[in-house]
JSON list of C-alpha atoms in Angstrom, two decimals:
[
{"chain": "E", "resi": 1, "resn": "UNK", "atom": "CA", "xyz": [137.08, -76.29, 107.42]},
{"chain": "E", "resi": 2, "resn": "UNK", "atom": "CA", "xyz": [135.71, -78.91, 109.63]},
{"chain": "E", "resi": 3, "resn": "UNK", "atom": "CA", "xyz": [134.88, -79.81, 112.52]},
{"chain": "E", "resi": 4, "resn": "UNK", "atom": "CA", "xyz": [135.59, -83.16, 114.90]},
{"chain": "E", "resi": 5, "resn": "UNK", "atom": "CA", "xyz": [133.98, -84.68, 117.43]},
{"chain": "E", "resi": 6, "resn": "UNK", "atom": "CA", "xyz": [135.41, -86.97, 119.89]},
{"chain": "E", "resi": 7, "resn": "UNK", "atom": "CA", "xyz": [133.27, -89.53, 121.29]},
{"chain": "E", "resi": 8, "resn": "UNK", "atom": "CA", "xyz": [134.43, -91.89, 124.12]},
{"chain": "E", "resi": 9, "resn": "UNK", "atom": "CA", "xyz": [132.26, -94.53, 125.97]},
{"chain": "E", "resi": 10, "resn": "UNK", "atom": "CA", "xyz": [132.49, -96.86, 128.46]},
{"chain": "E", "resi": 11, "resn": "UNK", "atom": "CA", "xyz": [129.72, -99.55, 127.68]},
{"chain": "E", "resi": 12, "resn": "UNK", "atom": "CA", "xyz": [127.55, -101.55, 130.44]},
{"chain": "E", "resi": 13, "resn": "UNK", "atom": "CA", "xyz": [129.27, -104.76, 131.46]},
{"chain": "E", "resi": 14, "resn": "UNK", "atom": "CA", "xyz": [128.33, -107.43, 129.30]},
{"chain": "E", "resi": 15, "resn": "UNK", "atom": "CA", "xyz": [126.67, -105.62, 126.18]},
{"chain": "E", "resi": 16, "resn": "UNK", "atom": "CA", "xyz": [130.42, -104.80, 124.58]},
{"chain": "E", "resi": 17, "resn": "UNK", "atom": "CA", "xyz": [129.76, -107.04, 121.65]},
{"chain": "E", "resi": 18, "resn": "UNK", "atom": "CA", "xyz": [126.03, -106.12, 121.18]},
{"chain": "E", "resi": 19, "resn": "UNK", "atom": "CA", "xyz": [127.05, -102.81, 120.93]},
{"chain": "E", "resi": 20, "resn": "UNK", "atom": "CA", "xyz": [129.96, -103.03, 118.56]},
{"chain": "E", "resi": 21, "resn": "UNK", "atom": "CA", "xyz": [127.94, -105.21, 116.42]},
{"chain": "E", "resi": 22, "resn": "UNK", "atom": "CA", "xyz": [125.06, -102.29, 116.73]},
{"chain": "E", "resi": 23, "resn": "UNK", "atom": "CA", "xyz": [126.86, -99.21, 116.00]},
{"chain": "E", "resi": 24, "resn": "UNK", "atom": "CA", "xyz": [128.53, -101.26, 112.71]},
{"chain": "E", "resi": 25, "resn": "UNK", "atom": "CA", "xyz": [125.38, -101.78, 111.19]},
{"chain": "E", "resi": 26, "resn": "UNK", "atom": "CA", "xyz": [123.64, -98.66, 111.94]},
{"chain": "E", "resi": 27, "resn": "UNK", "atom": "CA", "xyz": [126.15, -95.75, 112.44]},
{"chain": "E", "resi": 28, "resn": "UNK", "atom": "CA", "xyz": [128.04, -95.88, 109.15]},
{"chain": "E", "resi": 29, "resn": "UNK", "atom": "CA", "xyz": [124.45, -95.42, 107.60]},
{"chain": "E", "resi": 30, "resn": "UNK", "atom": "CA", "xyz": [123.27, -92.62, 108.97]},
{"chain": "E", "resi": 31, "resn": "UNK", "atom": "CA", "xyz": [125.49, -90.51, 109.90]},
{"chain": "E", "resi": 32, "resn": "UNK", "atom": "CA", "xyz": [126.85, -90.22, 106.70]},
{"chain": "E", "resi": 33, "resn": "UNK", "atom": "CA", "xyz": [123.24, -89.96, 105.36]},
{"chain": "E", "resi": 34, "resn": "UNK", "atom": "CA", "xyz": [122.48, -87.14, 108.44]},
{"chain": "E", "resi": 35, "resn": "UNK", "atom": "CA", "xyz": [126.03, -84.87, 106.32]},
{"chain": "E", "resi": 36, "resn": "UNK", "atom": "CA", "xyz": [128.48, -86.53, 108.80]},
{"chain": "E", "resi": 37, "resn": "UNK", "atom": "CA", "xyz": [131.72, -88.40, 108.16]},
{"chain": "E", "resi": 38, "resn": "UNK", "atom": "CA", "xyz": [133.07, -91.48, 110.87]},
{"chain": "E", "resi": 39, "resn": "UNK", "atom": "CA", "xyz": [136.93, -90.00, 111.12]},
{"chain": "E", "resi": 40, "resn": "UNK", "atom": "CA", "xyz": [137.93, -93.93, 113.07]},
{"chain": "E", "resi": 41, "resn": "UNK", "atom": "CA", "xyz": [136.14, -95.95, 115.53]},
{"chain": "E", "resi": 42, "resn": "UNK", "atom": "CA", "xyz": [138.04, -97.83, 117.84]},
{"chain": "E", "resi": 43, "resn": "UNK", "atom": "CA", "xyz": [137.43, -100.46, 120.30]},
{"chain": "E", "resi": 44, "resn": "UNK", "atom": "CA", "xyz": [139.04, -101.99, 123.94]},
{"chain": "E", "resi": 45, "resn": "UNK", "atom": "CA", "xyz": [136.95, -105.35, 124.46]},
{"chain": "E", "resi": 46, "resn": "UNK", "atom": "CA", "xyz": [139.26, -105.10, 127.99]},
{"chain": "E", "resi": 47, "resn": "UNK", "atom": "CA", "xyz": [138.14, -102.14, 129.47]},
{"chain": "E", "resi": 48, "resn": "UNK", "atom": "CA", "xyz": [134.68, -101.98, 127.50]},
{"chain": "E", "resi": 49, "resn": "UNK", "atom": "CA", "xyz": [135.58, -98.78, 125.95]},
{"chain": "E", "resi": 50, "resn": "UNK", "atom": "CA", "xyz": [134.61, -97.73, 122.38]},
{"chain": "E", "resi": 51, "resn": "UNK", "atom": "CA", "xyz": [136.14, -94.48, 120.54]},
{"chain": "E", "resi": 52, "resn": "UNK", "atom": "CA", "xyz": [135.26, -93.01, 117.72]},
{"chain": "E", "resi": 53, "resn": "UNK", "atom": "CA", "xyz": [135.40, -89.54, 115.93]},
{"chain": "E", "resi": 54, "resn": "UNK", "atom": "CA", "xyz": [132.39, -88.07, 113.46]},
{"chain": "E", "resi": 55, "resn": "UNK", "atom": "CA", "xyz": [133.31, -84.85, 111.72]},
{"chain": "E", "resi": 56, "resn": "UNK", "atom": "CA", "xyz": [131.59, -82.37, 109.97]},
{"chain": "E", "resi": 57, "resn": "UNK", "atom": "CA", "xyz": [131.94, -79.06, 107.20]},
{"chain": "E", "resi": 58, "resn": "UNK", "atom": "CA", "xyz": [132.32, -75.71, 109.10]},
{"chain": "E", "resi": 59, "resn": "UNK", "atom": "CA", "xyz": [132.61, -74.79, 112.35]},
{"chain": "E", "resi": 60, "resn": "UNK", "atom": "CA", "xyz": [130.94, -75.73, 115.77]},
{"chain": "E", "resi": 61, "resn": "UNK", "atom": "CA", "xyz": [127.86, -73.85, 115.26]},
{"chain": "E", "resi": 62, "resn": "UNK", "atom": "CA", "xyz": [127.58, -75.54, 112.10]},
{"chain": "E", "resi": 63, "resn": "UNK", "atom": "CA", "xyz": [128.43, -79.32, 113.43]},
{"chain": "E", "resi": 64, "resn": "UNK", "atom": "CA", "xyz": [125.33, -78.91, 116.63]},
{"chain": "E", "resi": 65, "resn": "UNK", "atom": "CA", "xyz": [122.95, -77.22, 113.88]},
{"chain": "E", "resi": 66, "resn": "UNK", "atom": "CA", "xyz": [123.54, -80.39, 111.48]},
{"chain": "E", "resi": 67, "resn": "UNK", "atom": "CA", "xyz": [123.14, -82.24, 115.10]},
{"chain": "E", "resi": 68, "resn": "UNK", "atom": "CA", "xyz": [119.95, -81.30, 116.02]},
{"chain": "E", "resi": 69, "resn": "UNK", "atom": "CA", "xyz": [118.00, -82.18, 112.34]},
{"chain": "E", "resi": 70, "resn": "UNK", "atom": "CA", "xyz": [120.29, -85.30, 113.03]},
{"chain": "E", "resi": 71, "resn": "UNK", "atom": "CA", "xyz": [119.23, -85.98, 116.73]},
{"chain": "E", "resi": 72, "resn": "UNK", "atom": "CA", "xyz": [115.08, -85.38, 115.73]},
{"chain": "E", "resi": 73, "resn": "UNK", "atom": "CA", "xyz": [115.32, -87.55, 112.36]},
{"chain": "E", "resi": 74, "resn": "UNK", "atom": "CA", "xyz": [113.59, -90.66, 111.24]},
{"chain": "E", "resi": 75, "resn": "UNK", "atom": "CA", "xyz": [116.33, -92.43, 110.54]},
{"chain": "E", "resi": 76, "resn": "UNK", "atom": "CA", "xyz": [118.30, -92.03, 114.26]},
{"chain": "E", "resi": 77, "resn": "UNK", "atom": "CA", "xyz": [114.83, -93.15, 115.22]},
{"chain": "E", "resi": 78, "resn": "UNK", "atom": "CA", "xyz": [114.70, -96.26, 113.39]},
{"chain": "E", "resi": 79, "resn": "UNK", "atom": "CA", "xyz": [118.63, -97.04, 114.56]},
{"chain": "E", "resi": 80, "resn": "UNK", "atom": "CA", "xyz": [117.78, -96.54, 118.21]},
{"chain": "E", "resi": 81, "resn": "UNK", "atom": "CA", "xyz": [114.38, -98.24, 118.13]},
{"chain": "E", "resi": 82, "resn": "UNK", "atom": "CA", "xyz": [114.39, -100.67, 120.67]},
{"chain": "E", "resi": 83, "resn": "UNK", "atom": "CA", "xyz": [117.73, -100.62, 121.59]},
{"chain": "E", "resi": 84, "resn": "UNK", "atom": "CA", "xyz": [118.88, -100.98, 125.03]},
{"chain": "E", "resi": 85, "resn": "UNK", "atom": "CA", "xyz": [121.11, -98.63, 127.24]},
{"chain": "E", "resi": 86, "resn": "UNK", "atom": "CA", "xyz": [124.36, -100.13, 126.12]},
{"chain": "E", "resi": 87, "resn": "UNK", "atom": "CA", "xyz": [126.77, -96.93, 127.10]},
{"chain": "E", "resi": 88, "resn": "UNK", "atom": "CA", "xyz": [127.57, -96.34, 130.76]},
{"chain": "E", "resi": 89, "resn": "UNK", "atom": "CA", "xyz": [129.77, -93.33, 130.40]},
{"chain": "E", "resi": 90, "resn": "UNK", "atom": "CA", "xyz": [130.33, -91.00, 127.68]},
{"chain": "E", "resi": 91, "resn": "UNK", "atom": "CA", "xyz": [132.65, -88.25, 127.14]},
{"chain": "E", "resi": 92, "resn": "UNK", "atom": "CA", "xyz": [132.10, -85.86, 124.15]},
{"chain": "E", "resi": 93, "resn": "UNK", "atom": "CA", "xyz": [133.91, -83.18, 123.12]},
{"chain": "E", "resi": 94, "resn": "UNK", "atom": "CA", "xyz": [134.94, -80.92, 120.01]},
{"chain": "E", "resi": 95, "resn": "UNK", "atom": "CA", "xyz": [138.99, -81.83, 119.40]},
{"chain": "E", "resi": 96, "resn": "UNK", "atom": "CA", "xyz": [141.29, -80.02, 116.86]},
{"chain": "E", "resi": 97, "resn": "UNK", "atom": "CA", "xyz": [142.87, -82.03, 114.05]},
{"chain": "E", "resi": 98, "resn": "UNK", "atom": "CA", "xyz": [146.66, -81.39, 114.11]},
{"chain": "E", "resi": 99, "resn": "UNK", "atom": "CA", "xyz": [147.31, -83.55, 111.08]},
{"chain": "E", "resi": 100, "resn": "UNK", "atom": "CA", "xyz": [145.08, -81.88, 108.54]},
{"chain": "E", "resi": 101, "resn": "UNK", "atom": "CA", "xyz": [144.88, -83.24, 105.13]},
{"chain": "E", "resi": 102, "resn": "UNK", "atom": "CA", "xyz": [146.46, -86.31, 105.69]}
]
């Protein structure tokens, strides 16, 4: 079993690219280091929206526990250091997978 996490932002005017470029360097480093996997990440340069989907083994409780050491480690640390407030609006939210196994 796992468990997926929707996340959809709408990024501050202006900072679209800055942001895409950011989260390809940093996010496919540690989350996967943190015990995550990136499902997809999607971006609309139009609308300054990005999408993307991390998953993890087990169920919810599982997912926030993994989270949290996530959230207070060294390395989100280092990948936020100095970064500006690129993301507006955000919308997270658990989602079930209807095409498991795929």
């Amino acid at each position: 079993m796992k468990t997926i996490q929707l996340r959809r932002y709408t990024l501050v005017e202006g900072e679209y690219d800055a942001f895409v470029s950011w989260w390809g360097e940093w996010m496919p480093k540690v989350r996967p280091a943190a015990g995550f996997a990136i499902e997809f990440a999607y971006g609309l340069r139009e609308t300054s929206e990005f999408v993307w989907a991390v998953s993890a083994e087990g169920d919810e409780a599982a997912f926030l526990a993994l989270e949290k050491v996530y959230m207070a480690s060294d390395a989100r640390a280092e990948a936020f250091a100095g970064v500006p407030q690129r993301v507006a609006e955000h919308n997270i939210r658990f989602v079930q997978d209807f095409f498991p196994g795929r």
